Amino acid sequence: MKLPDFEAWAVFAAVVEHRSFSAAADALSVSKATVSKAISRLETRLGTTLFHRTSRRLTLTDSGRALAEHAQRIRSEGEAAEQAAFESASAPAGLVRIAAPLTFGIKHLAPVLADFLEAHPGIKIDLRLSDAFVDIVGDGVDIALRIAELPDSSLRARRLGPVTAHVIAAPVYFEKHGRPRHPADLASHACFTYTNTASPDYWRFRKAGGEEASVRVDGPIRTDSGDAMLPALRAGLGVAILPGFIVDADIAAGRLEAVLTDWTIGASALHLITPPGTLRPARVEALIEFLSDRLKRMCSEPR
């Protein structure tokens, strides 16, 4: 049996990451023809087409999507093995790509990264902040922070701690429409929904004694950004569920009020996610350990 064509697999991973043959060629410092030949070679060996090619667009086929994660793993572990050899006699150095939710990244991750960079001057950070779902493998991300309960996957996940959410609105809203005493009461309120969840229109609650409740909600705002809800919330236009790191300051200042505080909302937690595989460059390992320590402590601190 012939050995796998590791070079072609690595080229395939680069094309997936950069979304074009030309960009992959530039990133790998090879010619576009070399990239094209490597992809053709791999497709011939596998007996399947990896990309749909047109003059304007390059997209993965179903086979290509299924194999992209394997290609990224092959490339990442090869790079990690070489990097580990290079770094055995030197401090960690190079680029680390991180993805995180927008508000959490600004308020909590960015200050922590400043401390890390001060301690590791040879490392550079590519920080991508968005509340949208990030394809860690396809986008070439080394570390992602996610606030959710995670489905089973081949990604490696480390739970750093719980993230508390609150049912909140402005006091003036509750004075006009009444304060809900049970989650079921929310069905008659104007509820803002956050769309980056599996079922944004259903809010689920649990009480310490074991009672559970699920309520279908509706309202004037649907958005993929928790921060975008704040002006309308402060204006008394509705109710929302938002994590403490977005609304704690408003609650403390009296601009917003938390209700149903004897209920637990969902089961969100902060996770550190990395691509499959166990071999990682020292620069990535250094940041993983640093973030795990600092963010675990942050999650455990009283608000």
XYZ file of C-alpha atoms in Angstrom:
303
model
C 0.000 0.000 0.000
C 1.330 3.406 -0.956
C 1.776 6.088 1.667
C -0.854 8.861 1.693
C -0.047 11.917 -0.414
C 0.571 14.151 2.609
C 1.564 17.130 0.489
C -1.699 17.002 -1.459
C -3.702 16.723 1.757
C -1.908 19.781 3.154
C -2.545 21.729 -0.058
C -6.220 20.736 0.084
C -6.426 22.060 3.668
C -4.854 25.349 2.547
C -7.349 25.759 -0.307
C -10.240 25.107 2.106
C -8.867 27.712 4.522
C -8.158 30.411 1.921
C -11.108 29.580 -0.370
C -9.139 29.861 -3.595
C -6.257 28.205 -5.405
C -4.447 31.519 -5.846
C -4.681 32.532 -2.179
C -3.569 29.070 -1.082
C -0.613 29.258 -3.452
C 0.403 32.624 -2.000
C 0.082 31.316 1.555
C 2.178 28.242 0.746
C 4.705 30.181 -1.386
C 4.161 27.894 -4.374
C 2.693 28.403 -7.826
C -1.009 28.147 -8.569
C -0.167 25.309 -10.947
C 1.429 23.368 -8.094
C -1.750 23.770 -6.038
C -3.966 22.736 -8.966
C -1.838 19.633 -9.664
C -1.899 18.618 -5.992
C -5.708 18.861 -5.854
C -6.089 16.931 -9.116
C -3.676 14.303 -7.828
C -5.664 13.897 -4.625
C -9.009 13.764 -6.444
C -7.678 11.075 -8.787
C -6.360 9.020 -5.880
C -9.594 9.347 -3.882
C -11.858 8.865 -6.895
C -13.997 11.886 -6.047
C -14.266 15.583 -6.833
C -13.371 17.878 -3.949
C -14.389 21.256 -5.381
C -16.984 22.726 -7.698
C -15.000 25.144 -9.889
C -16.406 28.046 -11.896
C -14.728 31.168 -13.232
C -16.037 33.165 -10.274
C -16.422 30.752 -7.394
C -14.843 27.753 -5.707
C -17.027 25.656 -3.391
C -16.576 22.334 -1.660
C -18.484 19.299 -2.872
C -20.178 17.050 -0.316
C -17.094 14.808 -0.441
C -14.845 17.817 0.003
C -16.741 18.980 3.081
C -16.582 15.508 4.587
C -12.801 15.345 4.076
C -11.900 18.950 4.993
C -11.584 18.183 8.700
C -9.254 15.244 8.019
C -7.108 17.429 5.776
C -6.875 20.162 8.393
C -5.881 17.603 11.010
C -3.125 16.175 8.785
C -1.793 19.637 8.050
C -2.062 20.861 11.646
C -0.334 17.845 13.127
C 2.464 18.051 10.565
C 2.959 21.734 11.318
C 2.810 21.058 15.048
C 5.429 18.325 14.814
C 7.817 20.607 12.940
C 7.065 23.544 15.192
C 7.678 21.463 18.294
C 11.114 20.595 16.953
C 11.872 24.222 16.108
C 10.642 25.500 19.450
C 12.407 22.952 21.620
C 15.330 25.352 21.910
C 13.430 28.653 21.839
C 10.440 30.494 23.271
C 7.027 29.965 21.616
C 6.555 32.252 18.616
C 4.280 32.759 15.647
C 0.612 33.435 14.875
C -2.386 32.103 16.837
C -5.902 32.543 15.424
C -8.683 32.981 18.009
C -12.454 33.297 17.559
C -14.788 34.503 20.306
C -18.242 36.055 20.811
C -18.210 39.801 20.189
C -19.117 41.284 23.572
C -17.310 38.658 25.618
C -14.239 39.150 23.461
C -14.195 42.906 23.959
C -14.980 42.936 27.678
C -13.105 39.892 28.935
C -10.843 38.290 26.336
C -9.058 41.378 25.001
C -7.724 42.479 28.441
C -6.496 38.945 29.115
C -4.753 38.788 25.732
C -2.926 42.010 26.521
C -1.386 40.304 29.573
C -0.503 37.237 27.505
C 1.202 39.220 24.747
C 3.219 41.145 27.294
C 4.542 37.839 28.639
C 5.060 36.268 25.171
C 6.439 38.959 22.823
C 7.194 36.410 20.088
C 3.529 35.455 19.633
C 1.044 37.304 17.409
C -2.754 37.111 17.757
C -5.355 37.108 14.970
C -8.533 37.829 16.965
C -11.899 37.326 15.257
C -14.925 38.585 17.199
C -18.397 37.588 16.048
C -21.558 36.103 17.520
C -22.005 34.033 14.361
C -21.089 30.354 14.285
C -17.441 29.821 13.338
C -16.249 26.816 11.323
C -13.091 26.171 13.324
C -11.589 23.670 10.902
C -12.667 25.356 7.673
C -11.588 28.817 8.829
C -8.224 27.660 10.179
C -8.964 28.760 13.767
C -6.581 27.491 16.457
C -8.741 28.347 19.484
C -12.416 29.277 19.763
C -14.393 30.371 22.796
C -18.062 29.398 22.763
C -20.825 30.085 25.251
C -23.275 27.207 24.895
C -23.875 23.605 25.732
C -21.993 21.816 22.994
C -23.253 18.986 20.794
C -21.066 15.930 20.351
C -18.373 16.463 17.724
C -14.788 15.597 16.883
C -13.646 19.009 18.138
C -11.750 19.095 21.429
C -13.582 21.034 24.147
C -12.553 22.222 27.598
C -15.313 23.530 29.878
C -14.046 26.604 31.712
C -17.063 27.477 33.816
C -20.739 28.447 33.931
C -22.139 31.595 32.338
C -25.167 32.975 34.188
C -28.050 34.391 32.188
C -30.842 36.689 33.401
C -34.408 37.464 32.380
C -34.306 41.241 32.270
C -36.260 44.346 31.306
C -36.389 47.978 32.351
C -38.280 48.699 35.599
C -40.660 50.925 33.613
C -41.585 47.928 31.412
C -42.435 45.778 34.428
C -44.399 48.614 36.034
C -46.526 48.882 32.892
C -46.898 45.183 32.001
C -46.364 43.400 35.319
C -43.542 41.218 36.569
C -43.688 37.565 35.519
C -43.985 35.213 38.494
C -43.544 32.008 36.489
C -41.788 31.341 33.145
C -45.184 30.592 31.562
C -46.131 34.253 32.111
C -43.530 35.272 29.519
C -45.795 34.020 26.723
C -47.822 37.217 27.089
C -44.814 39.575 27.156
C -42.850 41.272 24.360
C -39.732 39.111 24.309
C -36.579 39.843 22.314
C -35.061 36.654 20.873
C -31.425 35.823 20.232
C -31.133 33.912 16.961
C -27.773 32.196 17.425
C -29.393 29.278 19.262
C -30.986 26.053 18.086
C -34.515 27.166 19.113
C -34.578 30.930 19.738
C -38.366 31.094 20.178
C -38.392 28.632 23.097
C -36.995 29.603 26.492
C -36.275 26.764 28.923
C -36.051 27.018 32.688
C -35.285 24.783 35.635
C -35.859 25.252 39.347
C -33.701 23.928 42.178
C -36.423 21.463 43.212
C -36.431 19.887 39.763
C -39.410 21.700 38.182
C -38.892 22.500 34.497
C -40.667 24.898 32.189
C -40.532 25.681 28.496
C -42.314 28.678 27.019
C -42.750 29.879 23.454
C -42.011 33.590 23.224
C -42.471 36.309 20.641
C -41.697 39.979 20.385
C -40.589 42.921 18.266
C -36.860 42.139 18.004
C -34.963 39.116 16.705
C -31.191 39.540 16.455
C -27.895 37.679 16.526
C -26.361 40.290 18.862
C -27.167 40.625 22.535
C -25.741 44.148 22.596
C -28.203 45.205 19.894
C -31.083 44.534 22.303
C -29.853 46.911 25.001
C -31.214 50.264 23.695
C -34.733 48.851 23.288
C -34.513 47.082 26.648
C -33.457 50.277 28.421
C -36.297 52.109 26.674
C -38.809 49.704 28.241
C -39.901 47.997 25.016
C -39.556 44.358 26.054
C -37.954 41.471 27.916
C -34.833 39.471 27.023
C -32.552 36.745 28.287
C -28.945 37.914 28.249
C -25.731 36.747 29.923
C -24.414 38.585 32.939
C -21.335 39.893 31.153
C -23.646 41.970 28.936
C -26.187 43.187 31.507
C -24.540 43.085 34.957
C -23.607 46.787 34.800
C -27.151 47.796 33.767
C -28.650 45.711 36.565
C -26.278 47.225 39.114
C -27.139 50.740 37.896
C -30.886 50.101 38.031
C -31.409 50.557 34.300
C -32.518 46.932 34.005
C -34.121 44.552 36.480
C -33.734 40.776 36.688
C -36.815 38.635 37.389
C -37.467 34.914 37.861
C -34.180 34.800 39.741
C -35.109 31.522 41.447
C -35.058 29.777 38.052
C -32.003 28.630 36.101
C -32.123 29.605 32.444
C -30.720 27.017 30.065
C -27.363 25.537 30.887
C -24.801 27.794 29.238
C -21.094 27.472 29.906
C -17.888 28.933 28.524
C -15.895 26.389 26.507
C -12.479 26.547 24.913
C -12.593 24.651 21.604
C -9.707 23.432 19.465
C -9.574 21.396 16.238
C -9.238 17.606 16.405
C -5.838 16.129 17.109
C -3.423 16.216 20.003
C -0.344 17.767 18.408
C -0.339 21.556 18.641
C 2.415 24.175 18.288
C 3.901 25.415 21.547
C 2.482 28.899 20.918
C -1.060 27.469 20.808
C -0.488 25.293 23.892
C 0.851 28.303 25.778
C -2.252 30.352 25.006
C -4.625 27.463 25.794
C -3.116 27.028 29.257
C -3.067 30.782 29.896
C -6.694 31.287 28.845
C -7.868 28.201 30.721
C -6.377 29.505 33.952
C -7.501 33.124 33.609
C -11.000 32.481 32.270
C -11.727 29.692 34.749
C -10.947 32.135 37.545
C -13.150 34.760 35.901
C -16.101 32.346 35.679
C -15.737 31.435 39.372
C -15.575 35.033 40.627
C -18.772 36.388 42.203
C -20.545 39.051 40.154
